GROMACS .gro file of C-alpha atoms in nm:
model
  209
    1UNK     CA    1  -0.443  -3.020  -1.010
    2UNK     CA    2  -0.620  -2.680  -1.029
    3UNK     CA    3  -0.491  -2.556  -1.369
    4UNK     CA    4  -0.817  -2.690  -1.537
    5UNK     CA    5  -1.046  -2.481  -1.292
    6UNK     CA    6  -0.857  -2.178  -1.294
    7UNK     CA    7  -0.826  -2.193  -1.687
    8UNK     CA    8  -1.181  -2.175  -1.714
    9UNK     CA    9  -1.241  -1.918  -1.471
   10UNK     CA   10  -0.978  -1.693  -1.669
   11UNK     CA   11  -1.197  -1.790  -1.959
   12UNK     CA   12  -1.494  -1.681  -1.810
   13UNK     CA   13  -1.344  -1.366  -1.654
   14UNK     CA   14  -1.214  -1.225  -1.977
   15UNK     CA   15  -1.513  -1.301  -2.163
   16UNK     CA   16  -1.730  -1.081  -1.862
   17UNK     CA   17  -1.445  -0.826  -1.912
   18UNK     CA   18  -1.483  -0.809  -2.317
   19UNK     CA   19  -1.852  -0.788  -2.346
   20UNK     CA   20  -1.937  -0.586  -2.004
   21UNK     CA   21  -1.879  -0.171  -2.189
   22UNK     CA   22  -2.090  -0.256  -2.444
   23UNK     CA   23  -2.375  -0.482  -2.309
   24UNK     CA   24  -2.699  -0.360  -2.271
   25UNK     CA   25  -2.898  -0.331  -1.964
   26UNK     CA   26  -3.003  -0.683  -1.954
   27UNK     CA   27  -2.641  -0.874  -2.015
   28UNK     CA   28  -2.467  -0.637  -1.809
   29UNK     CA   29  -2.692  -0.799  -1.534
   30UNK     CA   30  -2.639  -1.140  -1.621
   31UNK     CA   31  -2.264  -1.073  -1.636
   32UNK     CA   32  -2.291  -0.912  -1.313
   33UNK     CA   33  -2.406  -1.217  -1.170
   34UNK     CA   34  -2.126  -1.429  -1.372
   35UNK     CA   35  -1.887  -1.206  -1.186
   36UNK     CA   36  -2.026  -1.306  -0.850
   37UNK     CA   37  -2.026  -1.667  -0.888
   38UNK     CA   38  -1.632  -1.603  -0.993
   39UNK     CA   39  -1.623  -1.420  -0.644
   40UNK     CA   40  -1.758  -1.698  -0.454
   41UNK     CA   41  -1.542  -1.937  -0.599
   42UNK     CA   42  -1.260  -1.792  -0.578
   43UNK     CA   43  -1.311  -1.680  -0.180
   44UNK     CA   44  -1.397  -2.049  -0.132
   45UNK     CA   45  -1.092  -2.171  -0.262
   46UNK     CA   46  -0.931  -1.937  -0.071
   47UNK     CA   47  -1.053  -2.014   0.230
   48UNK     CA   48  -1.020  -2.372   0.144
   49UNK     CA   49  -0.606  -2.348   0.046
   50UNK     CA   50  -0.571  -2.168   0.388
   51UNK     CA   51  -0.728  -2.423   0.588
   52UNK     CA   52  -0.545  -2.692   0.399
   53UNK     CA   53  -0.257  -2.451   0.464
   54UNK     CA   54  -0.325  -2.472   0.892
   55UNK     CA   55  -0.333  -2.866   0.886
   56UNK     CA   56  -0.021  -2.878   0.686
   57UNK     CA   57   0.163  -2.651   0.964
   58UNK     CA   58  -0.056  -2.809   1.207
   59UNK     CA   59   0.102  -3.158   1.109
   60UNK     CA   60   0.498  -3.025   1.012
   61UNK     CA   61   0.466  -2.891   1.399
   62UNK     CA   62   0.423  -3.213   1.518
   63UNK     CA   63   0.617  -3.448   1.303
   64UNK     CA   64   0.904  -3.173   1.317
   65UNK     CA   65   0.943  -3.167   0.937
   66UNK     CA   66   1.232  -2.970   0.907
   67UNK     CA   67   1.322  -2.674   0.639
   68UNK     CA   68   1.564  -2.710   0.353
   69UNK     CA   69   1.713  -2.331   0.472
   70UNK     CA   70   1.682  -2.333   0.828
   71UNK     CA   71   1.792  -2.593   1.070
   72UNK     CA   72   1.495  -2.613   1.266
   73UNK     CA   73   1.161  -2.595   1.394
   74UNK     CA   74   1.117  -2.238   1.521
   75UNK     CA   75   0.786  -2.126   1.719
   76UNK     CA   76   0.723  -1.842   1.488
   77UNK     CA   77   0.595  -2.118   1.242
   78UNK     CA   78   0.316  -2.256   1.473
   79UNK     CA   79   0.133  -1.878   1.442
   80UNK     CA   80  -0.158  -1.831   1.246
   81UNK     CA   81  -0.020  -1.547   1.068
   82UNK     CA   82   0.270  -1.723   0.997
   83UNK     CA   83   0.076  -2.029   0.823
   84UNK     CA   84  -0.151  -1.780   0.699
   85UNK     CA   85   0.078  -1.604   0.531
   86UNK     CA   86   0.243  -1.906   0.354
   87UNK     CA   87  -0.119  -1.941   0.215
   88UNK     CA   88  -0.119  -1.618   0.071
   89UNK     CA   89   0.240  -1.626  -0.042
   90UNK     CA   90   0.145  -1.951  -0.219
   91UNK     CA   91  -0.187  -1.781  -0.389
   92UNK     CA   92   0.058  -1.535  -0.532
   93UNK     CA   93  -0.180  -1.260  -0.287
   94UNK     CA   94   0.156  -1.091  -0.191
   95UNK     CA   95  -0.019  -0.777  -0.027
   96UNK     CA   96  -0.205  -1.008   0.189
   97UNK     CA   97   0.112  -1.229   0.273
   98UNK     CA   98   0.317  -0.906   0.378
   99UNK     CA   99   0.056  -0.759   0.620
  100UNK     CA  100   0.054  -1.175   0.773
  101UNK     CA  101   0.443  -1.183   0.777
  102UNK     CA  102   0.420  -0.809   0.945
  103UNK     CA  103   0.245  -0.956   1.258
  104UNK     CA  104   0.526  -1.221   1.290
  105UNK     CA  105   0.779  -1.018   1.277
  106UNK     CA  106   0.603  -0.765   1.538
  107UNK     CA  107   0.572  -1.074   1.738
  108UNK     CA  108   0.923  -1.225   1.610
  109UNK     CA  109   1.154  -0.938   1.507
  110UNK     CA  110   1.480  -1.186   1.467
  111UNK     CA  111   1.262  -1.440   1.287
  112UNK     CA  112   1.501  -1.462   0.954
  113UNK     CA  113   1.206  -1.693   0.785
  114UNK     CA  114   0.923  -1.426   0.816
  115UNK     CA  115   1.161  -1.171   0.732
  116UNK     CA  116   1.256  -1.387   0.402
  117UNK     CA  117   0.920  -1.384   0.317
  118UNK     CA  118   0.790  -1.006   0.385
  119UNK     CA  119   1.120  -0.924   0.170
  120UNK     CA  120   1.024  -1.169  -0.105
  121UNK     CA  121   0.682  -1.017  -0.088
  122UNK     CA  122   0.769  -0.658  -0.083
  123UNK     CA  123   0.999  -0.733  -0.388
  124UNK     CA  124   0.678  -0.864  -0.588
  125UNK     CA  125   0.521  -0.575  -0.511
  126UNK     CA  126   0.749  -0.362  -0.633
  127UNK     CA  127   0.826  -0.207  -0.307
  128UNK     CA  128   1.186  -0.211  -0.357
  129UNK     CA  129   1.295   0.030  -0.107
  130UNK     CA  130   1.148  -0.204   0.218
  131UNK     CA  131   1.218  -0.541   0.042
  132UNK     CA  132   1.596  -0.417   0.015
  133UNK     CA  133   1.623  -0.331   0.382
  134UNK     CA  134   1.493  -0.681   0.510
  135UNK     CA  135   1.733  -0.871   0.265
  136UNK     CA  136   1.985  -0.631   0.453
  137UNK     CA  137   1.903  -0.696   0.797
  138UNK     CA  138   1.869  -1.108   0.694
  139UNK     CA  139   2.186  -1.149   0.526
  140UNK     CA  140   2.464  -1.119   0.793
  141UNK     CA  141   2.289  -1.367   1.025
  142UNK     CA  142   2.222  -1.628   0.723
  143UNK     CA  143   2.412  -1.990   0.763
  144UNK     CA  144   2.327  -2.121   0.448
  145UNK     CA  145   2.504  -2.060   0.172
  146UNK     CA  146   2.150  -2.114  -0.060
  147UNK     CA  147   2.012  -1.860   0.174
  148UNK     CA  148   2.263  -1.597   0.093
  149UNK     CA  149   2.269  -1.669  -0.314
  150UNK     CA  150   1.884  -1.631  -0.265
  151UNK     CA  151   1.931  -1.276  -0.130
  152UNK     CA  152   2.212  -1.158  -0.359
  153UNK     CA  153   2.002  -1.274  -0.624
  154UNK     CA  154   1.716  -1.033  -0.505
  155UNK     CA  155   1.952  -0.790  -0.388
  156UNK     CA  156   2.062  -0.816  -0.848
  157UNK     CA  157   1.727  -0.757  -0.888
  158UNK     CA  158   1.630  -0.487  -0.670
  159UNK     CA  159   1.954  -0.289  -0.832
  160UNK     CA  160   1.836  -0.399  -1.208
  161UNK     CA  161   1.508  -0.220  -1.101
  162UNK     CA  162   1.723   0.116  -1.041
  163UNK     CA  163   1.905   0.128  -1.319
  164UNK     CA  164   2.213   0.008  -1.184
  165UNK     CA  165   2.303  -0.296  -1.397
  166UNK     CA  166   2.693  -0.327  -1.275
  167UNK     CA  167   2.569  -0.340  -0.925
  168UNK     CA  168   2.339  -0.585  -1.048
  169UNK     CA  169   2.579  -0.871  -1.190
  170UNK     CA  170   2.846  -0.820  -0.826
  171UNK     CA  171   2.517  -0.919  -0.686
  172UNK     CA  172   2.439  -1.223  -0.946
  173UNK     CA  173   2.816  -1.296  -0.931
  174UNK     CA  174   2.803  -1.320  -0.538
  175UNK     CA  175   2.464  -1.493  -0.561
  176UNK     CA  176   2.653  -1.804  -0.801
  177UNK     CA  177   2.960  -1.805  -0.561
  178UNK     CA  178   2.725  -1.864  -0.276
  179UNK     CA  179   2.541  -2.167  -0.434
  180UNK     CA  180   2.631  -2.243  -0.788
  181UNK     CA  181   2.355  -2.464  -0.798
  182UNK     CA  182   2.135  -2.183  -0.807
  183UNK     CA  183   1.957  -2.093  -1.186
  184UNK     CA  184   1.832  -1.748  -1.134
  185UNK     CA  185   2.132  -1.565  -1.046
  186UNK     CA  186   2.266  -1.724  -1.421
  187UNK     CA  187   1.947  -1.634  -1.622
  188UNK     CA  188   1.970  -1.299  -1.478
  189UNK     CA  189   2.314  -1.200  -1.572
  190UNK     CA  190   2.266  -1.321  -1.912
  191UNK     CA  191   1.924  -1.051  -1.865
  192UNK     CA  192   2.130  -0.768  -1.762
  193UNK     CA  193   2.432  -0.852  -2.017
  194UNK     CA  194   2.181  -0.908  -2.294
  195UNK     CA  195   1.943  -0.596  -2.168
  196UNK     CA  196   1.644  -0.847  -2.257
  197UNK     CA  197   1.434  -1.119  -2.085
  198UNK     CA  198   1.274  -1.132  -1.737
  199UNK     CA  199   1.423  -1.133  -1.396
  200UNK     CA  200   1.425  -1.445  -1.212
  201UNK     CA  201   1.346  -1.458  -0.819
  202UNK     CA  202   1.164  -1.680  -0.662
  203UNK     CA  203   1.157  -1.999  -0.835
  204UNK     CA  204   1.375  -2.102  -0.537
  205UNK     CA  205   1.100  -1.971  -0.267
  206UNK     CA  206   0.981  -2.303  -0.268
  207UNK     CA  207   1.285  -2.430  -0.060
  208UNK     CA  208   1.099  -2.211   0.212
  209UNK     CA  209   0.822  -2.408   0.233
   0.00000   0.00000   0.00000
């Protein structure tokens, strides 16, 4: 739905990006200006996905949609920085999800769905180190088994990260034995036994949602 929009604004970003060190006076302005309108539109449809964001959680409160992962409506989910933080998680703005998340868990320390999320966050942000200790503290208490091959799989990641590649496939190994039906863990073995490609993670995030 929004691939057109942000296609051109990528467009028009790059081209402000290519011509801004060498314009003169004049088109530096004019870029300038470009740049801004880029900045509004993209805060607006910001603000815009996290209100949409709100009446979604406003509405899954109330009808009591439940989650593919976890069993059940839990009041974490009705906070503001909970549905907040979906927003951002969504927008791929996973420094601004992980501070949201933060504030649930503060409020919610045994909430295993925040915690899934500031993890998931911290490990696209390349913050291995606190992302590893809240897949840790998650996976004893996860009941379902896609839960757990969702966390091994990270947990293959976060070791392919530190060099540790045979850690990495007992994790990828675990993650298939916990849900075969899960592709990551498989395209990521086949990284790490290769030494090529890209590490998958959270395609499956989605389940979350």
């Amino acid at each position: 739905m929004f691939q057109h929009v942000f296609a051109e604004m990528n467009h028009m970003l790059d081209e402000i990006m290519k011509h801004y060190p060498t314009a003169q006076e004049a088109q530096k302005h004019q870029l300038i200006q470009k740049w801004n309108m880029l900045k509004t539109m993209s805060d607006g449809i910001i603000d815009e996905w996290l209100s949409f964001e709100e009446k979604m959680g406003e509405f899954r409160q109330h009808a009591e949609v439940p989650s593919t992962l976890f069993s059940e409506q839990t009041p974490e989910m009705e906070l503001n920085a909970f549905v907040r933080g979906q927003g951002y998680f969504r927008l791929l703005m996973y420094r601004q999800a992980a501070q949201q998340f933060s504030q649930v868990i503060r409020q919610y320390p045994d909430s295993l769905l925040a915690r899934m999320y500031l993890a998931m966050a911290h490990l696209y942000l390349e913050e291995t180190k606190e992302a590893h200790l809240h897949f840790h503290w998650i996976l004893p208490l996860a009941k379902s088994q896609k839960l757990k091959a969702m966390i091994y799989n990270a947990l293959g990641c976060i070791a392919v990260k530190h060099g540790n590649a045979g850690k990495a496939q007992e994790f990828f190994t675990l993650a298939l034995q916990s849900d075969p039906t899960l592709p990551d863990p498989l395209v990521n073995l086949k990284v790490c036994q290769q030494n090529r490609g890209q590490l998958q993670y959270g395609s499956q995030l989605i389940s979350l949602m």
